[in-house]
Tab-separated table of C-alpha atoms in Angstrom:
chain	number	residue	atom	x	y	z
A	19	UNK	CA	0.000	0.000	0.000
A	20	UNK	CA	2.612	2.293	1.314
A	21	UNK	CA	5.322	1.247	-1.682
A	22	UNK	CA	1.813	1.812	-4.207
A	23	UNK	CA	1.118	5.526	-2.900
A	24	UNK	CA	4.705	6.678	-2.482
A	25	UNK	CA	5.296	5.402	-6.529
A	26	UNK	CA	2.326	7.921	-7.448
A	27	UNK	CA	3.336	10.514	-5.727
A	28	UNK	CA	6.773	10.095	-7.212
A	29	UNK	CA	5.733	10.007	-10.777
A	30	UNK	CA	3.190	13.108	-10.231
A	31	UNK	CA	6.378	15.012	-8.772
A	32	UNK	CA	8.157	13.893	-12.187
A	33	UNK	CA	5.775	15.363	-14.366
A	34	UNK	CA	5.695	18.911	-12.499
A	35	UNK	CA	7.136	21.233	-14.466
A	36	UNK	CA	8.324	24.675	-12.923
A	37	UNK	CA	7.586	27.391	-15.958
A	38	UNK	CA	8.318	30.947	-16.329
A	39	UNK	CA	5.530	32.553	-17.836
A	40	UNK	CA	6.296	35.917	-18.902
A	41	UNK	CA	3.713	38.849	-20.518
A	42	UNK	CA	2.998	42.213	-20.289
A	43	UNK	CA	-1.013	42.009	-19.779
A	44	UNK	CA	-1.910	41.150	-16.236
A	45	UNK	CA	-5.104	39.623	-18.045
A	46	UNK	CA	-3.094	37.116	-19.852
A	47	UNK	CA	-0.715	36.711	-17.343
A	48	UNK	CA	-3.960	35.144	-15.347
A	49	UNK	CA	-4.947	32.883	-17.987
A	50	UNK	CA	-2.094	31.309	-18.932
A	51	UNK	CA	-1.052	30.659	-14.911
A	52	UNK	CA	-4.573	29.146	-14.600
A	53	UNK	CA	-4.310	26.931	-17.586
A	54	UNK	CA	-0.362	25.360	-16.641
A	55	UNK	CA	-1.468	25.349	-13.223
A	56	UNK	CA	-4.400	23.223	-14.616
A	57	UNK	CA	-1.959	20.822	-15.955
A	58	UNK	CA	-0.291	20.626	-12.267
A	59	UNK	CA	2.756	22.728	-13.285
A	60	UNK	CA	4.487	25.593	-11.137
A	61	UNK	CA	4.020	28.611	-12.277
A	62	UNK	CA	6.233	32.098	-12.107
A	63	UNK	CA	4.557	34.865	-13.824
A	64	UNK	CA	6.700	38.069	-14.986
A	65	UNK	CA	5.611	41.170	-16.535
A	66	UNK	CA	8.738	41.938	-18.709
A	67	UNK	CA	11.635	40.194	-20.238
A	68	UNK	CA	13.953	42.217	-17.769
A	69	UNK	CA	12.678	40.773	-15.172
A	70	UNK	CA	12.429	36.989	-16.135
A	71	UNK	CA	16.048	37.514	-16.830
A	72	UNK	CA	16.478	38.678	-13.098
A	73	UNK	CA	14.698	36.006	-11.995
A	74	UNK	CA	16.531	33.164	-14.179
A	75	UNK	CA	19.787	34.800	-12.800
A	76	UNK	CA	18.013	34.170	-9.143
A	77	UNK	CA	16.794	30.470	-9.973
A	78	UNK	CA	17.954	28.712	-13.424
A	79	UNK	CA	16.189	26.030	-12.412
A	80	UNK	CA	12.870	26.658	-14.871
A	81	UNK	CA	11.244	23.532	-16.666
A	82	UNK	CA	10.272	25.911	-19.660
A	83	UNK	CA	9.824	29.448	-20.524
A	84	UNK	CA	6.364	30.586	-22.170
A	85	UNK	CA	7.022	34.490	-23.301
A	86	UNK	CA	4.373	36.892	-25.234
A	87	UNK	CA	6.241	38.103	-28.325
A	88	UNK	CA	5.432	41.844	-28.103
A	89	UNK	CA	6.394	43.731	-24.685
A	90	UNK	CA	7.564	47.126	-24.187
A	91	UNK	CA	11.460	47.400	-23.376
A	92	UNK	CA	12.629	43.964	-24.507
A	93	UNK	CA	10.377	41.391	-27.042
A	94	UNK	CA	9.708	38.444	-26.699
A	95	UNK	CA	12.506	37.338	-29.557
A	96	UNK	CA	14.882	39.277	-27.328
A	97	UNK	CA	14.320	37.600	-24.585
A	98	UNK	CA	14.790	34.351	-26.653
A	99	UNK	CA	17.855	35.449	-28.302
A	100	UNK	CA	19.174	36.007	-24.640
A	101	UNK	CA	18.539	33.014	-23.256
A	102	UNK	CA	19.760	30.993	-26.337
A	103	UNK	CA	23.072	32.882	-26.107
A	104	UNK	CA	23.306	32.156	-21.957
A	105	UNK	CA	25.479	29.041	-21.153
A	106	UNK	CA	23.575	29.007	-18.028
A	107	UNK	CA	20.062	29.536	-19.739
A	108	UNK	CA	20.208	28.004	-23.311
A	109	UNK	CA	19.095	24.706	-22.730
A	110	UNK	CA	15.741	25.706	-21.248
A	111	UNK	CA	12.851	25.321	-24.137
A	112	UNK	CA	10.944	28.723	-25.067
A	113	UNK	CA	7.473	29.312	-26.555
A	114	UNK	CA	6.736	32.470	-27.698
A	115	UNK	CA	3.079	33.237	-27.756
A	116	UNK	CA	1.382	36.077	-30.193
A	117	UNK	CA	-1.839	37.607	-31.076
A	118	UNK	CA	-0.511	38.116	-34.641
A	119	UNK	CA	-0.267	35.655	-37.111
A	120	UNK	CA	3.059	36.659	-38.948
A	121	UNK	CA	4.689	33.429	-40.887
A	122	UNK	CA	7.789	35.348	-41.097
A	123	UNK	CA	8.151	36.428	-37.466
A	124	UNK	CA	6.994	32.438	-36.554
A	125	UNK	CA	10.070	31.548	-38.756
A	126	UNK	CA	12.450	33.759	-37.212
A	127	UNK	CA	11.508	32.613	-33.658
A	128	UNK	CA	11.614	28.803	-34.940
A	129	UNK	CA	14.888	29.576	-36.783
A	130	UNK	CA	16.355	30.865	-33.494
A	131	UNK	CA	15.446	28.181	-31.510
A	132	UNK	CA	11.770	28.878	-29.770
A	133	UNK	CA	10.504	24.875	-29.001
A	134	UNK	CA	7.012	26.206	-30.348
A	135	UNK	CA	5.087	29.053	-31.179
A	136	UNK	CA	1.697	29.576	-30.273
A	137	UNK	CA	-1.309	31.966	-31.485
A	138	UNK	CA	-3.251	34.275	-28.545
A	139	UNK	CA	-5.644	33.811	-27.167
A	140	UNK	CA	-4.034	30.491	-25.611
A	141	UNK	CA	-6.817	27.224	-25.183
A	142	UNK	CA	-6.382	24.644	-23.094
A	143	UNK	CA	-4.908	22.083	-25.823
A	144	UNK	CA	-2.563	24.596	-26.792
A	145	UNK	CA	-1.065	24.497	-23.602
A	146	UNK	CA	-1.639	20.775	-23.532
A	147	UNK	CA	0.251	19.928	-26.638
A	148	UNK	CA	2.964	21.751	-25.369
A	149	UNK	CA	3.382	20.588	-22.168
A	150	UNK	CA	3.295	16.999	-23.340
A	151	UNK	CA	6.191	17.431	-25.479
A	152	UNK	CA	8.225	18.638	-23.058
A	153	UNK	CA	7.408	15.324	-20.631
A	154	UNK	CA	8.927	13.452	-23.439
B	2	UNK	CA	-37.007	34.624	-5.167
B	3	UNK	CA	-35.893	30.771	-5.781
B	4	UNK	CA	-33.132	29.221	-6.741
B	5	UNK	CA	-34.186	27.368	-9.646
B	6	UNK	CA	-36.092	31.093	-11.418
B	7	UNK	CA	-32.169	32.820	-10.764
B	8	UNK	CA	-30.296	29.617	-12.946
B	9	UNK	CA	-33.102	29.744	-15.465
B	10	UNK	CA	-32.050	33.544	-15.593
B	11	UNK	CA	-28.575	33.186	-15.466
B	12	UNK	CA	-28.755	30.175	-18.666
B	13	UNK	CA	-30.835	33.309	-20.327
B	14	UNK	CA	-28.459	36.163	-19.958
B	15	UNK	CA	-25.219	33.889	-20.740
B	16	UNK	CA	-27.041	32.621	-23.994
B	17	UNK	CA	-28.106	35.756	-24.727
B	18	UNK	CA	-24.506	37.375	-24.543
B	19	UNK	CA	-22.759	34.461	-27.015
B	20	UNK	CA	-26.001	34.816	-29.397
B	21	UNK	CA	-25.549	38.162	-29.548
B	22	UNK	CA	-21.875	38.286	-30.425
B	23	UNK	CA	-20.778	39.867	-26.988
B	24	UNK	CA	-18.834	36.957	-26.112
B	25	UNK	CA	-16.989	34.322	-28.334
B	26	UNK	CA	-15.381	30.800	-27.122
B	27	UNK	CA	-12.562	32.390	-25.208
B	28	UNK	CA	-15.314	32.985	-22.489
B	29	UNK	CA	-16.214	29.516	-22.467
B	30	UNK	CA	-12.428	28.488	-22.128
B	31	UNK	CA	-12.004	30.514	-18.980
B	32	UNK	CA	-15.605	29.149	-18.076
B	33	UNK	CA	-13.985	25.554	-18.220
B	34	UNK	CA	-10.882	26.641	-15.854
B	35	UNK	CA	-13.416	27.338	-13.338
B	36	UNK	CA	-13.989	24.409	-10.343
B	37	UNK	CA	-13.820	24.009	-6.622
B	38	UNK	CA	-10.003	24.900	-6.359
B	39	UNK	CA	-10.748	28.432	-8.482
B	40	UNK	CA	-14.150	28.786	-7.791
B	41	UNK	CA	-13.536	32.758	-8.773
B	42	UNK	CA	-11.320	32.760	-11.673
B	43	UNK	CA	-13.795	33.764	-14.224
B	44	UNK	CA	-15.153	37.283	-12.082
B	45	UNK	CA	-11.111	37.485	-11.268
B	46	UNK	CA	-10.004	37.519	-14.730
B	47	UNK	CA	-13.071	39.974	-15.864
B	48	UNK	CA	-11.845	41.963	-13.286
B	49	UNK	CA	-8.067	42.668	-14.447
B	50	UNK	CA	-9.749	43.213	-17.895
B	51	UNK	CA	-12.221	45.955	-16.371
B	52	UNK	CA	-9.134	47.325	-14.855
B	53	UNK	CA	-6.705	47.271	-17.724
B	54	UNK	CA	-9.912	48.630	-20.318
B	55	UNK	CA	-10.581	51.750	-17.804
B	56	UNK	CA	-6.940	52.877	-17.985
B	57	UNK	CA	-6.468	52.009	-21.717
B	58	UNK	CA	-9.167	53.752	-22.863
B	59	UNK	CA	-8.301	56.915	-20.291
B	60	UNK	CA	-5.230	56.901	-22.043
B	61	UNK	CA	-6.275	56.436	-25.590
B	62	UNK	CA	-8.320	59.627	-24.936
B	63	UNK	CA	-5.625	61.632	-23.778
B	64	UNK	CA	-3.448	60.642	-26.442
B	65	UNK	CA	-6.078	61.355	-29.275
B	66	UNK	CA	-6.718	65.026	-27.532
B	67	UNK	CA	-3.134	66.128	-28.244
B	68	UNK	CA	-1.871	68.936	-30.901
B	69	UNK	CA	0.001	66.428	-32.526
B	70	UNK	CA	-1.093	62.821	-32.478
B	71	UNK	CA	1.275	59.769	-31.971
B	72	UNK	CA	-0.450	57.014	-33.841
B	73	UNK	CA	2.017	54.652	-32.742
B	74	UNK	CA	0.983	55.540	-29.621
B	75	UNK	CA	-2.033	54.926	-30.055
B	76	UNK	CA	-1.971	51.661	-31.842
B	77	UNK	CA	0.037	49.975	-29.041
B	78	UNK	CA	-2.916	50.689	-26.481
B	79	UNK	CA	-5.287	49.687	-29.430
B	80	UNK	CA	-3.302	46.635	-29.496
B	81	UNK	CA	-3.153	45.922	-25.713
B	82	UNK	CA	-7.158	46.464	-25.672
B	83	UNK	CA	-7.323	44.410	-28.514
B	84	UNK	CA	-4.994	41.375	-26.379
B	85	UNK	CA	-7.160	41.545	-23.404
B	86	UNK	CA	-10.461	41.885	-24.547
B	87	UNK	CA	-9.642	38.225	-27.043
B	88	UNK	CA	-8.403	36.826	-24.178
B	89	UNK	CA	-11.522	36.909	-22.113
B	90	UNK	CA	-13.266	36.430	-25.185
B	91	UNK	CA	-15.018	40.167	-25.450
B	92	UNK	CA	-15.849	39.921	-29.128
B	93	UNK	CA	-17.336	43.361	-30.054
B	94	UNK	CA	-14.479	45.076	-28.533
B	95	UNK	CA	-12.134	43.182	-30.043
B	96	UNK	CA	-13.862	43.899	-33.305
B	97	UNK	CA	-13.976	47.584	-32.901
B	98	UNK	CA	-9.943	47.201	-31.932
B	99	UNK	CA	-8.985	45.349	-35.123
B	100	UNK	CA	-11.552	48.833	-37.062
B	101	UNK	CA	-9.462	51.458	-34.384
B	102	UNK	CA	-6.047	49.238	-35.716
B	103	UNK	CA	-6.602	50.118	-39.394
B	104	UNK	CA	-7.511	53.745	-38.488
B	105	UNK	CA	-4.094	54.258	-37.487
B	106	UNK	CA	-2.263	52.382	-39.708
B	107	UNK	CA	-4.033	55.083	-41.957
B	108	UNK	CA	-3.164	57.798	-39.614
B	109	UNK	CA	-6.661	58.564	-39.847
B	110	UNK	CA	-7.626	60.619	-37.156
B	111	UNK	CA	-11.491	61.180	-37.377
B	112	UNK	CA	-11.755	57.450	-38.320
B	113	UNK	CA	-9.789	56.561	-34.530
B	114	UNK	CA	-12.032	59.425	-32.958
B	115	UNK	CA	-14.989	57.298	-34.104
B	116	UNK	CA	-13.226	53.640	-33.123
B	117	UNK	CA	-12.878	55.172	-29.974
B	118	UNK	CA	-16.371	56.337	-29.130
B	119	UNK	CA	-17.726	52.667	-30.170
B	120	UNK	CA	-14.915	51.282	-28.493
B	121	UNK	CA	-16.551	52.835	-25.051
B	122	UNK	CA	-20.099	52.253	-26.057
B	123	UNK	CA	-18.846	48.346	-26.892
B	124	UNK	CA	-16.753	48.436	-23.606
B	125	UNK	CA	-19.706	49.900	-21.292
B	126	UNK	CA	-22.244	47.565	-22.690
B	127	UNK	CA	-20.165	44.384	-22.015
B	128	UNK	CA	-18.993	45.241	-18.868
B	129	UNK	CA	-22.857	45.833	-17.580
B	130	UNK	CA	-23.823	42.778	-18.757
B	131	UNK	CA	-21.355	40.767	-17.299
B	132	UNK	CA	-21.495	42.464	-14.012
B	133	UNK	CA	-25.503	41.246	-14.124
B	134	UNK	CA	-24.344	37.871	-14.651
B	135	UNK	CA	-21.694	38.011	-11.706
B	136	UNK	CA	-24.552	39.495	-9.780
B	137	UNK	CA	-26.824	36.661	-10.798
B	138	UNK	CA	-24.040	33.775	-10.206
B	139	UNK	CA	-23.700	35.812	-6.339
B	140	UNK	CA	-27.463	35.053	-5.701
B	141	UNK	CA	-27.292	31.991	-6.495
B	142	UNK	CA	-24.744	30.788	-4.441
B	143	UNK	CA	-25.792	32.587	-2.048
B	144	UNK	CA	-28.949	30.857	-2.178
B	145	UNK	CA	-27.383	27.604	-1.860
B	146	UNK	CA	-27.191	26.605	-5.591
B	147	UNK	CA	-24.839	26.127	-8.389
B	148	UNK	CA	-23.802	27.662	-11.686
B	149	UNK	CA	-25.609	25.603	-13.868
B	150	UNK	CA	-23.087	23.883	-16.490
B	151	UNK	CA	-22.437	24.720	-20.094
């Protein structure tokens, strides 16, 4: 019984993710938080790229990074560009998230190493396609 | 009055608002995220968006009433309004946003002054309806019901 329980709780603990979600709106800041929570991740919100980079200095130890692509002071690309080019940071998977459906702003993203990319406003399988390629 | 006449009411308004365009599936998405654990989300999310809107649209106003007009200005709030009102699925504002967009991509300013004045009218109707609904979902609970399920 005791072996049975303690296996469970070990294999829930595997699949908990701890993700950075970063965006500018305090609206969609809620949202997505709600829907990784959902999924039984951890969740850090941010409101700029500035300071997910403070607090990825703080604690590297993020599962995955989920960034809106336009923000004042630093985009979303910048941010990705920065962590890409971090030695500390560069192995952590980014999704950028937009409202805009630009193919050549998807590519660029892709083509500098975002995991995914993913179209606002963000639905629960969009968040739970993602997720489950990053258990694999 | 009883519990049963305040759902009935509450399955009225809420089919009312998607029939009539004010809401899309986004609201039903945030709807879904809604249980036990965050038996609030919905009114909290609505919330932030009432909160962001007011101060958007105060400064969308202030920025249209100066001597010389920053459209880029202006289109970043447009486009903020635009974000938060998809993602809690207000449709006519959003729709009025992508109008107010165009209008200053053609740095047309009696077109935005227009966009804007819908914008409100779009933005006060919404938020009174949902506020009924909240008010609806608060008798009802407090009645000792539940939201019925959609």
């Amino acid at each position: 019984m005791a072996a049975a329980g303690g296996g469970e709780g070990e294999r829930e603990r595997e699949r908990e993710m701890h993700v950075l979600a970063v965006d500018d709106s305090s609206v969609d800041r809620a949202v997505i938080a709600r829907l990784l929570r959902n999924f039984k991740h951890r969740v850090t919100t941010v409101e700029s790229g500035v300071r997910a980079l403070e607090m990825l200095g703080l604690e590297p130890n993020v599962n995955m990074i989920i960034t809106d692509y336009w923000m004042p002071e630093m985009t979303g690309f910048e941010l990705l560009k920065r962590i890409k080019e971090s030695k500390d940071l560069k192995k952590i998977p980014v999704v950028i998230m937009s409202s805009e459906n630009v193919p050549t702003r998807i590519t660029m993203c892709m083509k500098e190493g975002a995991e995914d990319f993913l179209l606002k406003p963000v639905k629960q399988s969009d968040v739970s396609r993602v997720c489950s390629r990053m258990m694999r | 009055m009883d519990v049963r006449q305040l759902q009935r009411q509450w399955i009225d308004l809420i089919s009312a608002l998607f029939r009539e365009g004010f809401l899309d599936a986004q609201f039903t998405q945030l709807q879904q995220l809604q249980d036990e654990s965050n038996p609030d989300f919905v009114v909290e999310v609505v919330t932030l968006f009432f909160e962001d809107s007011e101060r958007l649209l105060n400064d969308l106003c202030n920025v249209l009433s100066q001597q010389v007009v920053d459209f880029n200005r202006v289109d970043a709030h447009v486009h903020q309004l635009k974000g938060s009102s998809a993602s809690i699925g207000a449709q006519r504002v959003k729709n009025v946003c992508i109008s107010f967009r165009n209008c200053c991509e053609e740095r047309n300013l009696e077109g935005c002054f227009g966009c804007l004045q819908q914008v409100k009218q779009e933005y006060t109707l919404v938020k009174g309806k949902l506020e009924a609904l909240f008010g609806l979902e608060q008798q009802i609970v407090a009645a000792g019901g539940s939201l019925p399920m959609m």
